[in-house]
Amino acid sequence: MIGDGLMTARLRRGEMTLGEKLWQVSWSLLLLIGALAGIGVAMLYSAANGNMDPWASRHIARFSVGLALLLVVAMVDIRQWMRYAYWLYALALVLLVAVEVRGTIGMGAQRWIDLGVFQLQPSELMKVTLVLALARFFHGADLADTGRPLYLILPTVLVLVPVALVLKQPDLGTALMMLAGAGVLFFVAGVRLWMFGLVVALGLAAIPVAWQVLHDYQKQRVLTFINPERDPLGAGYHILQSKIALGSGGLTGKGFLEGTQSHLNFLPEKQTDFIFVMLAEEFGMLAGMGLLLLYVLVLTYGLAIALRARNHFGRLVAIGVTFTFFLYVFINVAMVMGLIPVVGVPLPLVSYGGTAMMTLMLAFGLLMSVWVHRDVQIGRRGAYDDG
Amino acid sequence: MQKDGDRSKVFTRRVVLLAGGKALLVTLLGARMYYLQVMEAEKYRTLAEENRINMRLIPPPRGRIVDRFGIPVAVNRQNFRALVVAERTRDLEQTLRTFAGLVPLTDYDHQRVLKESKRRRSFVPVTVRENLTWEQMAMVQVNAPDLPGVIIDEGLTRDYPYADLASHILGYVAAVSEDDMDGDDPLLQLPDFRIGKAGIEKVYDLPLRGKSGASQVEVNAVGRMIRELRREEGEPGHEVQLTIDMRLQDYASRRLGTDSAACVVMDVHTGEVLAMASMPAYDPNAFARGLSTKEWKALAGNPRAPLRNKALAGQYAPGSTFKMAVALAAMESGIVGPEQTFYCPGHLTLGNHRFHCWKRWGHGHLNMVGAIEQSCDVYFYEVARRIGIGRIADMARRLGLGADLDLELPGEASGLIPTKAWKSATLGQPWVQGETLVASIGQGYVLATPLQLAVMTARIANDGLAVRPTLCRQRVADGRLITEPTPSFDSVGVSKQAMAVVKHAMWRVVNGDRGTARGSAIDVDGQTMAGKTGTSQVRRISMRERETGVRKNEDLPWKFRDHALFVGFAPAEAPRYAVSVIVEHAGGGSRFAAPIAHDVMLETLRLDPSRRRTPDELAAIREAPPPTAAERRRRAEAKAAAAAALAEATAETAAEAAEGSPGQGGNGQ
């Protein structure tokens, strides 16, 4: 351990070679992520009745690309991310407006931009860049700042503008996720608890107004959630069939490729939003619990990284990213179990789908960057301030 | 740094709080999972199975109906039908057009298939055509490569090979109607299931039906069958054996021909009905297939009532066939002996009313045998006046008239034997003696069915055993069939001597010099027939008509003509078979009913259906059943074709001859 002190000093200043950075990457976290994606491959193989096509093989390909993206993002200095945080946010916002404009010109809801290789969904990008922007903002804020309501106007605007745009798409799920993710950053940044109370109270008061604004299909989903038997052949069908699949799976499941609910197509969207159900049907509650445990491990890593990081920006980014990840898991699993209304949120790393995969790998890249640059110290006012 | 430290503390505290919140939520997920997958697992497992598994019923083959020798009279025929599965065709329209090129397909069917396949899911087969012949089926199979999506399906349809020759006994099967849905048999829910609607098919429906099998199949969310999981074979329907001899039934039905008539032949000792024909009849195959409104209207509106079993449900004034009952009542009462004579001047005056004999100038002096032989009305007026309606009615009832005989068929009529009590109860009027006179010649209120007349004749022929008719020796009990032994019958309580007198008189009717049916005598190796004619008026003959001369029956409109009746038994020497014949609105019994009875009885004696057969003989009978309706049609067509060919050939030869020898043409032959 000769030169340990020297090394630490260099780390604090962020002077690392690429090799050193790679050495710092948390390979165990990557292994966890890989395990989750592997489970996804297995379930997609089953969803296609024992075929790699059309889903499993593409899932592998996307994960590979995502892994590369993750490492590239992780190698980028955390200070660079901080420096360009607002710019990235602005870029996502422009794209969001762009799809909004195109969506108005085209027919119906359009949430993505076709880039040929993959479809870019600006709202997904915004989930990450919003975290970056808010982390950048709160990086320089002390408790006195966050105690002043006027100080919070700018970050609130930063949140509400994309939320409003996403709501208009309309994508209630993503909007709520953004709100929740941002709220958590406000929370850990030290915003007074009474302010949260106020917002919650205002939010409850706004429910009757919001109900008027909701689209019919969104109202249906909420109503069906409250009483699934209301429409057993329509909207409630999904929840009911999902619960049947889960319940009939029992403790140990029906066996790989043996899930009747999923293979006989009673289960909707089994390769995307309802893939957790398929897992729980074929391998039972034990496998479902196991998967949840893997997610908890990932969350723990994220938490540990947040607590371990020496720069506030990194800590905030780690919390924001981890919480976004948690939201994915919770919303998806709670939805398929009939705890919350059906919202189109995939199960991270397991569900088939390119956009969510890219968002998540980007987010994990940022988390990893925080980890790699955990000892870099950043001053209040700027990236190169020694504080 | 102090501020930073505060911030870090708050951050850490809140992160831990956040982590706690997440842990709580994940625990909630785990608890929910435990609730669904362990606590409620059983419920959802059941629901999943219900989702996945469909029960499909396998209809059992319906039991056959056979005659007393085992000749099948109601069977199941294989029915080929063509179905099309829309999703397996490249182009449904094109497939249908190709199909129509092979098997005729109406425009209506074409449109129906298109419409139905649009309405249903694309993997559900839609019937293109039913009742394909074997040749058509083979044609479709051979051309299968050009007919993607077309499949041939085999089903069973009820088939009555003798068409209308036994329709009133057999009845028919037809689609299940709303009213039949009361039973809990799931088979009734099947769309193409058929149940017995009339005749034996109805009475023995449960044993004939059998028990349904079931097939458990796995289906997916849209109901497509994935595979069969379990199969439970059903129980085929039981075979029902009738007492009918189909050869005799065939003969009797065709002998009645186009007349509106009925004929019953039964065994006088066992009561087994050997033939029960009622014409015109209907083709039960049409019912099994499904009748069009037009066909139904034609059947229901026909004045000769093809739907009605006249042998069982037709009630007729028995006319002179009733005279045996009066004679027996007279002898049993001891008031009038068989040798006592009465003088017949052609009429009898009672009060200010004159009752005529059918013979205008009278029969002169007659004893009982002579009166029956010549069917003198005045003799019976005299007898009836002495013994009264009560004794006559009592005897008639003992002979089987005026009440249900409980044959194993629905729709039996009970006839009517009037009494004083009956008249005051139903009409509220006192009985007058003139009505006794009219009743004594089987007119007035008296009504009987051909089956009752056959039973009456049988009870006379067997010296007074109260035989009851039966069509089937099997009884339904709990949906199963129990074969019953021949019951022993009570006596009707008439002395053998009296019976002997009546039987002798009936023998004289057919074989005596003055017998009314002497033209219909039989002599088969010394076996003769005894019988009695009857002619029953359907309208009252007015005084004026009698003065101007009774109009001849043939001149009257059909529905006003007399019914012709005949009852008889043979061999007279050792009676075994009884026959009754009625021809509606035909005229005199001796002229129109007796010859039919003669022919039918000759055939009965020839076939001798009551004789015990050895297994070899039974097999021989089964191997040579009477030709079925289809065979007859084929034969008739072949015959017509042969005749046409012959006529053509003759014409050609004649033409050739004419050409070859023009000189001889004019000479003639």
Short mmCIF file of C-alpha atoms in Angstrom, two decimals, chain B residues 204-622:
data_model
loop_
_atom_site.label_atom_id
_atom_site.label_comp_id
_atom_site.label_asym_id
_atom_site.label_seq_id
_atom_site.Cartn_x
_atom_site.Cartn_y
_atom_site.Cartn_z
CA TYR B 204 -88.08 -44.16 -24.82
CA ASP B 205 -86.03 -41.00 -25.24
CA LEU B 206 -83.98 -41.34 -22.06
CA PRO B 207 -82.72 -44.90 -22.60
CA LEU B 208 -82.22 -44.24 -26.31
CA ARG B 209 -80.26 -41.09 -25.55
CA GLY B 210 -77.48 -42.69 -23.53
CA LYS B 211 -75.00 -40.85 -21.37
CA SER B 212 -72.79 -38.11 -22.65
CA GLY B 213 -69.06 -38.40 -22.61
CA ALA B 214 -66.81 -35.45 -21.92
CA SER B 215 -63.54 -34.22 -23.19
CA GLN B 216 -61.44 -31.81 -21.20
CA VAL B 217 -59.54 -29.52 -23.47
CA GLU B 218 -57.07 -26.80 -22.77
CA VAL B 219 -57.93 -23.53 -24.41
CA ASN B 220 -56.12 -20.24 -24.69
CA ALA B 221 -57.42 -16.78 -23.93
CA VAL B 222 -59.41 -16.56 -27.16
CA GLY B 223 -60.86 -20.04 -26.78
CA ARG B 224 -58.74 -21.89 -29.29
CA MET B 225 -58.26 -25.51 -28.34
CA ILE B 226 -54.63 -26.29 -27.54
CA ARG B 227 -54.83 -29.96 -26.62
CA GLU B 228 -57.06 -32.60 -25.10
CA LEU B 229 -56.28 -33.32 -21.47
CA ARG B 230 -58.71 -36.04 -20.54
CA ARG B 231 -61.48 -37.92 -22.22
CA GLU B 232 -64.38 -39.69 -20.66
CA GLU B 233 -66.28 -41.93 -22.98
CA GLY B 234 -70.05 -41.75 -22.73
CA GLU B 235 -72.50 -44.56 -22.79
CA PRO B 236 -74.23 -45.21 -26.10
CA GLY B 237 -78.01 -45.26 -26.01
CA HIS B 238 -79.80 -48.53 -25.41
CA GLU B 239 -81.36 -50.46 -28.23
CA VAL B 240 -85.13 -50.63 -28.11
CA GLN B 241 -86.85 -53.66 -29.56
CA LEU B 242 -90.41 -53.39 -30.77
CA THR B 243 -92.98 -56.14 -31.07
CA ILE B 244 -93.62 -54.95 -34.62
CA ASP B 245 -92.74 -57.23 -37.50
CA MET B 246 -91.31 -54.73 -39.94
CA ARG B 247 -92.06 -56.96 -42.91
CA LEU B 248 -95.73 -57.03 -41.95
CA GLN B 249 -95.74 -53.32 -41.07
CA ASP B 250 -94.19 -52.61 -44.44
CA TYR B 251 -96.79 -54.71 -46.20
CA ALA B 252 -99.77 -53.33 -44.28
CA SER B 253 -98.74 -49.70 -44.73
CA ARG B 254 -98.28 -50.11 -48.44
CA ARG B 255 -101.51 -52.11 -48.74
CA LEU B 256 -103.41 -49.16 -47.26
CA GLY B 257 -101.80 -47.10 -49.98
CA THR B 258 -103.10 -43.64 -50.58
CA ASP B 259 -106.31 -44.14 -48.60
CA SER B 260 -106.81 -42.34 -45.34
CA ALA B 261 -106.82 -45.54 -43.37
CA ALA B 262 -105.47 -47.50 -40.43
CA CYS B 263 -104.75 -51.13 -39.77
CA VAL B 264 -103.71 -52.96 -36.62
CA VAL B 265 -102.50 -56.54 -36.38
CA MET B 266 -101.91 -58.06 -32.98
CA ASP B 267 -101.23 -61.35 -31.28
CA VAL B 268 -104.43 -62.43 -29.55
CA HIS B 269 -102.60 -64.21 -26.71
CA THR B 270 -99.79 -61.82 -25.85
CA GLY B 271 -101.26 -58.53 -26.98
CA GLU B 272 -98.12 -57.81 -28.96
CA VAL B 273 -98.86 -55.38 -31.74
CA LEU B 274 -97.34 -56.83 -34.89
CA ALA B 275 -98.27 -54.04 -37.23
CA MET B 276 -99.91 -50.70 -36.72
CA ALA B 277 -100.23 -48.76 -39.91
CA SER B 278 -101.79 -45.37 -40.37
CA MET B 279 -101.85 -43.71 -43.73
CA PRO B 280 -101.05 -41.29 -45.12
CA ALA B 281 -97.95 -40.82 -43.00
CA TYR B 282 -94.95 -38.54 -42.93
CA ASP B 283 -91.25 -39.07 -43.42
CA PRO B 284 -89.58 -38.78 -40.00
CA ASN B 285 -86.26 -38.18 -41.75
CA ALA B 286 -87.56 -34.77 -42.73
CA PHE B 287 -88.12 -33.93 -39.06
CA ALA B 288 -84.66 -35.10 -38.07
CA ARG B 289 -83.25 -32.93 -40.82
CA GLY B 290 -85.43 -29.97 -39.92
CA LEU B 291 -88.70 -29.11 -41.57
CA SER B 292 -89.31 -25.93 -43.53
CA THR B 293 -92.39 -23.90 -42.67
CA LYS B 294 -93.86 -24.78 -46.02
CA GLU B 295 -93.37 -28.50 -45.52
CA TRP B 296 -94.85 -28.24 -42.06
CA LYS B 297 -97.90 -26.39 -43.29
CA ALA B 298 -98.43 -28.96 -46.00
CA LEU B 299 -98.37 -31.75 -43.42
CA ALA B 300 -100.50 -30.00 -40.82
CA GLY B 301 -103.06 -28.72 -43.30
CA ASN B 302 -103.62 -31.99 -45.14
CA PRO B 303 -107.27 -33.09 -44.59
CA ARG B 304 -106.13 -36.72 -44.45
CA ALA B 305 -104.06 -35.86 -41.38
CA PRO B 306 -100.74 -37.51 -42.11
CA LEU B 307 -99.41 -36.40 -38.73
CA ARG B 308 -102.12 -38.25 -36.81
CA ASN B 309 -101.79 -41.87 -35.85
CA LYS B 310 -105.31 -42.93 -36.83
CA ALA B 311 -104.85 -46.40 -35.38
CA LEU B 312 -104.39 -44.93 -31.94
CA ALA B 313 -105.81 -41.42 -31.96
CA GLY B 314 -108.55 -41.81 -34.55
CA GLN B 315 -112.00 -42.31 -32.99
CA TYR B 316 -114.70 -43.76 -35.19
CA ALA B 317 -118.19 -45.05 -34.73
CA PRO B 318 -117.47 -48.79 -34.86
CA GLY B 319 -120.67 -49.55 -36.75
CA SER B 320 -121.58 -53.20 -37.04
CA THR B 321 -118.24 -54.34 -35.63
CA PHE B 322 -119.84 -53.40 -32.32
CA LYS B 323 -122.52 -56.05 -32.68
CA MET B 324 -120.40 -58.82 -31.11
CA ALA B 325 -120.35 -56.84 -27.88
CA VAL B 326 -124.15 -56.55 -27.95
CA ALA B 327 -124.54 -60.25 -28.73
CA LEU B 328 -122.24 -61.25 -25.86
CA ALA B 329 -124.03 -58.90 -23.48
CA ALA B 330 -127.36 -60.47 -24.52
CA MET B 331 -126.16 -64.04 -23.98
CA GLU B 332 -124.42 -63.24 -20.70
CA SER B 333 -127.54 -61.53 -19.40
CA GLY B 334 -129.59 -64.64 -20.21
CA ILE B 335 -132.33 -62.42 -21.60
CA VAL B 336 -131.75 -63.36 -25.23
CA GLY B 337 -130.41 -66.80 -26.11
CA PRO B 338 -128.42 -67.53 -29.24
CA GLU B 339 -131.23 -69.51 -30.81
CA GLN B 340 -133.94 -66.94 -30.16
CA THR B 341 -135.11 -65.45 -33.44
CA PHE B 342 -136.48 -62.06 -34.34
CA TYR B 343 -138.22 -60.99 -37.47
CA CYS B 344 -136.64 -58.19 -39.51
CA PRO B 345 -139.03 -56.33 -41.80
CA GLY B 346 -136.37 -53.78 -42.69
CA HIS B 347 -137.19 -51.42 -39.86
CA LEU B 348 -138.29 -51.17 -36.28
CA THR B 349 -140.68 -48.56 -34.98
CA LEU B 350 -140.11 -47.15 -31.54
CA GLY B 351 -142.66 -44.53 -30.46
CA ASN B 352 -143.07 -42.36 -33.50
CA HIS B 353 -139.59 -43.00 -34.81
CA ARG B 354 -138.65 -45.59 -37.35
CA PHE B 355 -135.23 -47.31 -37.12
CA HIS B 356 -134.05 -48.76 -40.39
CA CYS B 357 -132.08 -51.86 -41.20
CA TRP B 358 -129.31 -51.43 -43.77
CA LYS B 359 -131.30 -53.88 -45.92
CA ARG B 360 -134.36 -51.98 -47.02
CA TRP B 361 -136.68 -54.95 -47.40
CA GLY B 362 -135.51 -56.78 -44.31
CA HIS B 363 -133.79 -60.06 -43.43
CA GLY B 364 -136.82 -62.03 -42.28
CA HIS B 365 -136.40 -64.41 -39.32
CA LEU B 366 -132.87 -64.53 -37.87
CA ASN B 367 -131.15 -66.09 -34.89
CA MET B 368 -127.99 -64.60 -33.38
CA VAL B 369 -125.52 -66.27 -35.73
CA GLY B 370 -127.57 -65.31 -38.75
CA ALA B 371 -127.97 -61.75 -37.48
CA ILE B 372 -124.21 -61.31 -37.13
CA GLU B 373 -123.49 -63.09 -40.40
CA GLN B 374 -125.83 -60.82 -42.31
CA SER B 375 -125.28 -57.89 -39.95
CA CYS B 376 -129.01 -57.35 -39.44
CA ASP B 377 -129.68 -54.09 -37.64
CA VAL B 378 -133.28 -54.80 -36.60
CA TYR B 379 -132.25 -57.97 -34.72
CA PHE B 380 -129.87 -55.90 -32.62
CA TYR B 381 -132.45 -53.16 -32.11
CA GLU B 382 -134.68 -55.86 -30.62
CA VAL B 383 -131.89 -57.28 -28.47
CA ALA B 384 -130.80 -53.86 -27.26
CA ARG B 385 -134.35 -52.89 -26.40
CA ARG B 386 -134.54 -55.95 -24.16
CA ILE B 387 -131.15 -55.80 -22.42
CA GLY B 388 -130.65 -52.02 -22.18
CA ILE B 389 -127.64 -49.77 -22.66
CA GLY B 390 -126.11 -50.63 -19.27
CA ARG B 391 -125.37 -54.26 -20.12
CA ILE B 392 -124.10 -53.32 -23.57
CA ALA B 393 -121.74 -50.70 -22.17
CA ASP B 394 -120.49 -53.08 -19.51
CA MET B 395 -119.65 -55.75 -22.07
CA ALA B 396 -118.03 -53.22 -24.41
CA ARG B 397 -115.78 -52.06 -21.59
CA ARG B 398 -114.83 -55.62 -20.72
CA LEU B 399 -113.84 -56.11 -24.34
CA GLY B 400 -111.49 -53.14 -24.14
CA LEU B 401 -113.58 -50.33 -25.56
CA GLY B 402 -114.18 -46.92 -24.06
CA ALA B 403 -110.96 -46.65 -22.07
CA ASP B 404 -107.23 -46.13 -22.59
CA LEU B 405 -105.29 -49.28 -23.33
CA ASP B 406 -101.99 -47.74 -22.19
CA LEU B 407 -100.01 -48.55 -25.29
CA GLU B 408 -96.42 -47.31 -25.16
CA LEU B 409 -97.16 -44.35 -27.38
CA PRO B 410 -98.35 -40.84 -26.65
CA GLY B 411 -101.64 -39.50 -27.94
CA GLU B 412 -103.89 -42.48 -27.34
CA ALA B 413 -107.61 -41.73 -27.61
CA SER B 414 -109.97 -43.51 -25.23
CA GLY B 415 -113.03 -43.79 -27.46
CA LEU B 416 -116.46 -43.56 -25.93
CA ILE B 417 -119.00 -46.07 -24.65
CA PRO B 418 -122.07 -44.07 -23.66
CA THR B 419 -124.17 -44.85 -20.58
CA LYS B 420 -127.12 -43.13 -18.99
CA ALA B 421 -124.86 -41.71 -16.30
CA TRP B 422 -122.42 -40.44 -18.91
CA LYS B 423 -125.14 -38.65 -20.84
CA SER B 424 -126.68 -36.91 -17.87
CA ALA B 425 -123.24 -35.96 -16.59
CA THR B 426 -121.87 -34.52 -19.82
CA LEU B 427 -124.94 -33.45 -21.76
CA GLY B 428 -127.31 -32.97 -18.84
CA GLN B 429 -130.06 -34.82 -20.66
CA PRO B 430 -131.84 -38.09 -19.84
CA TRP B 431 -131.05 -41.15 -21.92
CA VAL B 432 -133.75 -42.08 -24.45
CA GLN B 433 -134.34 -45.62 -25.62
CA GLY B 434 -133.77 -44.73 -29.24
CA GLU B 435 -130.18 -44.01 -28.36
CA THR B 436 -129.83 -47.55 -27.03
CA LEU B 437 -130.96 -48.85 -30.43
CA VAL B 438 -128.54 -46.60 -32.29
CA ALA B 439 -125.71 -47.61 -29.94
CA SER B 440 -126.41 -51.30 -30.54
CA ILE B 441 -125.29 -50.97 -34.15
CA GLY B 442 -122.21 -48.99 -33.14
CA GLN B 443 -123.55 -45.62 -34.13
CA GLY B 444 -124.56 -42.53 -32.20
CA TYR B 445 -122.28 -41.72 -29.35
CA VAL B 446 -120.22 -44.89 -29.58
CA LEU B 447 -116.63 -44.28 -30.59
CA ALA B 448 -113.67 -46.64 -30.78
CA THR B 449 -110.13 -46.55 -32.09
CA PRO B 450 -108.82 -49.16 -34.53
CA LEU B 451 -106.49 -50.38 -31.78
CA GLN B 452 -109.44 -50.86 -29.41
CA LEU B 453 -111.32 -52.78 -32.10
CA ALA B 454 -108.31 -55.03 -32.59
CA VAL B 455 -108.11 -55.61 -28.85
CA MET B 456 -111.85 -56.36 -28.73
CA THR B 457 -111.42 -58.88 -31.52
CA ALA B 458 -108.40 -60.42 -29.80
CA ARG B 459 -110.33 -60.82 -26.54
CA ILE B 460 -113.11 -62.61 -28.42
CA ALA B 461 -110.65 -64.74 -30.37
CA ASN B 462 -108.75 -65.86 -27.25
CA ASP B 463 -111.99 -66.88 -25.50
CA GLY B 464 -112.12 -63.95 -23.17
CA LEU B 465 -108.63 -63.18 -21.91
CA ALA B 466 -108.23 -59.47 -21.23
CA VAL B 467 -105.10 -58.98 -23.34
CA ARG B 468 -103.58 -55.55 -23.35
CA PRO B 469 -101.72 -54.29 -26.38
CA THR B 470 -98.02 -53.61 -26.26
CA LEU B 471 -95.46 -52.32 -28.72
CA CYS B 472 -92.40 -53.00 -26.69
CA ARG B 473 -91.59 -55.56 -24.03
CA GLN B 474 -89.10 -53.18 -22.42
CA ARG B 475 -90.06 -50.78 -19.71
CA VAL B 476 -88.25 -47.57 -18.79
CA ALA B 477 -87.08 -47.48 -15.19
CA ASP B 478 -84.59 -44.86 -14.03
CA GLY B 479 -83.58 -44.20 -17.61
CA ARG B 480 -82.75 -47.85 -18.17
CA LEU B 481 -84.62 -50.57 -19.95
CA ILE B 482 -86.03 -53.55 -18.18
CA THR B 483 -87.36 -56.39 -20.27
CA GLU B 484 -90.62 -57.66 -18.91
CA PRO B 485 -92.01 -61.14 -19.38
CA THR B 486 -95.33 -61.62 -21.11
CA PRO B 487 -97.93 -60.85 -18.48
CA SER B 488 -100.74 -63.26 -17.72
CA PHE B 489 -104.10 -61.72 -18.41
CA ASP B 490 -107.29 -61.89 -16.39
CA SER B 491 -110.46 -63.22 -17.87
CA VAL B 492 -113.07 -60.76 -19.05
CA GLY B 493 -115.62 -63.09 -17.52
CA VAL B 494 -117.57 -64.28 -20.54
CA SER B 495 -118.53 -67.93 -20.89
CA LYS B 496 -116.80 -70.01 -23.53
CA GLN B 497 -120.15 -71.01 -24.97
CA ALA B 498 -121.13 -67.43 -25.65
CA MET B 499 -117.73 -66.75 -27.15
CA ALA B 500 -118.08 -69.86 -29.32
CA VAL B 501 -121.39 -68.58 -30.69
CA VAL B 502 -119.91 -65.19 -31.57
CA LYS B 503 -116.77 -66.71 -33.05
CA HIS B 504 -118.86 -69.07 -35.16
CA ALA B 505 -120.99 -66.17 -36.32
CA MET B 506 -117.86 -64.22 -37.24
CA TRP B 507 -116.62 -67.24 -39.15
CA ARG B 508 -119.94 -67.24 -41.05
CA VAL B 509 -119.46 -63.54 -41.89
CA VAL B 510 -116.43 -64.44 -43.97
CA ASN B 511 -117.19 -68.01 -44.91
CA GLY B 512 -121.00 -68.34 -44.81
CA ASP B 513 -123.29 -68.24 -47.87
CA ARG B 514 -124.81 -64.96 -46.82
CA GLY B 515 -121.80 -63.51 -44.98
CA THR B 516 -121.18 -59.83 -45.56
CA ALA B 517 -117.47 -60.49 -46.15
CA ARG B 518 -117.70 -63.75 -48.04
CA GLY B 519 -115.60 -62.30 -50.84
CA SER B 520 -112.65 -62.02 -48.47
CA ALA B 521 -112.40 -65.63 -47.34
CA ILE B 522 -109.03 -67.17 -46.68
CA ASP B 523 -107.93 -70.75 -46.91
CA VAL B 524 -104.28 -71.36 -46.16
CA ASP B 525 -103.77 -75.06 -45.49
CA GLY B 526 -107.16 -75.25 -43.83
CA GLN B 527 -106.64 -72.04 -41.85
CA THR B 528 -109.54 -69.65 -42.32
CA MET B 529 -110.37 -66.18 -41.16
CA ALA B 530 -113.35 -65.02 -39.09
CA GLY B 531 -114.42 -61.41 -38.93
CA LYS B 532 -117.05 -58.74 -39.00
CA THR B 533 -117.66 -55.89 -41.35
CA GLY B 534 -118.75 -52.45 -40.31
CA THR B 535 -119.92 -49.35 -42.06
CA SER B 536 -120.25 -46.25 -40.00
CA GLN B 537 -122.20 -43.23 -41.12
CA VAL B 538 -120.66 -39.87 -40.59
CA ARG B 539 -123.95 -38.07 -41.20
CA ARG B 540 -127.59 -38.63 -40.49
CA ILE B 541 -129.77 -39.90 -43.33
CA SER B 542 -132.94 -37.80 -43.46
CA MET B 543 -136.44 -39.14 -44.03
CA ARG B 544 -136.72 -37.27 -47.27
CA GLU B 545 -133.58 -38.83 -48.51
CA ARG B 546 -134.87 -42.27 -47.74
CA GLU B 547 -138.01 -41.56 -49.74
CA THR B 548 -136.17 -40.10 -52.71
CA GLY B 549 -133.65 -42.86 -52.51
CA VAL B 550 -130.48 -42.78 -50.49
CA ARG B 551 -127.75 -41.19 -52.43
CA LYS B 552 -124.97 -43.51 -53.38
CA ASN B 553 -121.89 -43.15 -51.21
CA GLU B 554 -119.66 -42.47 -54.21
CA ASP B 555 -121.75 -39.45 -55.13
CA LEU B 556 -121.15 -37.75 -51.81
CA PRO B 557 -118.26 -35.41 -51.13
CA TRP B 558 -115.31 -37.32 -49.60
CA LYS B 559 -115.78 -36.11 -46.08
CA PHE B 560 -119.45 -37.18 -45.95
CA ARG B 561 -118.84 -40.73 -47.13
CA ASP B 562 -119.11 -43.66 -44.72
CA HIS B 563 -116.13 -45.17 -42.97
CA ALA B 564 -115.44 -48.77 -43.94
CA LEU B 565 -114.43 -51.10 -41.10
CA PHE B 566 -113.44 -54.69 -40.66
CA VAL B 567 -112.26 -56.67 -37.67
CA GLY B 568 -111.17 -60.28 -37.87
CA PHE B 569 -108.99 -63.02 -36.54
CA ALA B 570 -107.24 -66.05 -37.92
CA PRO B 571 -106.77 -68.90 -38.00
CA ALA B 572 -110.40 -69.34 -36.99
CA GLU B 573 -109.57 -72.89 -35.94
CA ALA B 574 -106.89 -71.85 -33.43
CA PRO B 575 -106.91 -68.07 -33.26
CA ARG B 576 -103.51 -66.33 -33.09
CA TYR B 577 -103.85 -63.04 -34.90
CA ALA B 578 -106.43 -60.28 -34.74
CA VAL B 579 -106.74 -57.56 -37.31
CA SER B 580 -108.73 -54.36 -37.54
CA VAL B 581 -108.98 -52.14 -40.56
CA ILE B 582 -110.63 -48.80 -41.06
CA VAL B 583 -110.72 -46.87 -44.26
CA GLU B 584 -112.00 -43.35 -43.74
CA HIS B 585 -114.81 -42.17 -45.99
CA ALA B 586 -114.52 -45.13 -48.32
CA GLY B 587 -117.97 -46.74 -48.17
CA GLY B 588 -119.11 -50.21 -47.12
CA GLY B 589 -116.88 -52.29 -44.89
CA SER B 590 -117.33 -55.45 -46.89
CA ARG B 591 -116.25 -53.78 -50.08
CA PHE B 592 -113.50 -51.45 -48.88
CA ALA B 593 -112.14 -52.75 -45.57
CA ALA B 594 -112.54 -56.54 -45.73
CA PRO B 595 -110.29 -57.01 -48.80
CA ILE B 596 -107.49 -55.11 -47.07
CA ALA B 597 -107.90 -57.23 -43.95
CA HIS B 598 -107.90 -60.31 -46.18
CA ASP B 599 -104.59 -59.37 -47.77
CA VAL B 600 -102.98 -58.31 -44.53
CA MET B 601 -104.13 -61.48 -42.76
CA LEU B 602 -102.84 -63.65 -45.59
CA GLU B 603 -99.47 -61.95 -45.23
CA THR B 604 -99.64 -62.34 -41.46
CA LEU B 605 -100.30 -66.06 -41.76
CA ARG B 606 -97.50 -66.38 -44.27
CA LEU B 607 -95.00 -64.54 -42.07
CA ASP B 608 -96.43 -66.00 -38.85
CA PRO B 609 -94.53 -63.44 -36.71
CA SER B 610 -95.60 -64.96 -33.37
CA ARG B 611 -94.00 -68.33 -34.01
CA ARG B 612 -90.81 -68.87 -32.04
CA ARG B 613 -87.78 -68.67 -34.27
CA THR B 614 -84.47 -70.48 -33.98
CA PRO B 615 -81.40 -68.22 -34.03
CA ASP B 616 -80.68 -69.35 -37.58
CA GLU B 617 -84.13 -68.39 -38.71
CA LEU B 618 -83.79 -65.03 -36.97
CA ALA B 619 -80.51 -64.41 -38.76
CA ALA B 620 -82.14 -65.31 -42.06
CA ILE B 621 -84.93 -62.80 -41.42
CA ARG B 622 -82.44 -60.09 -40.51
#
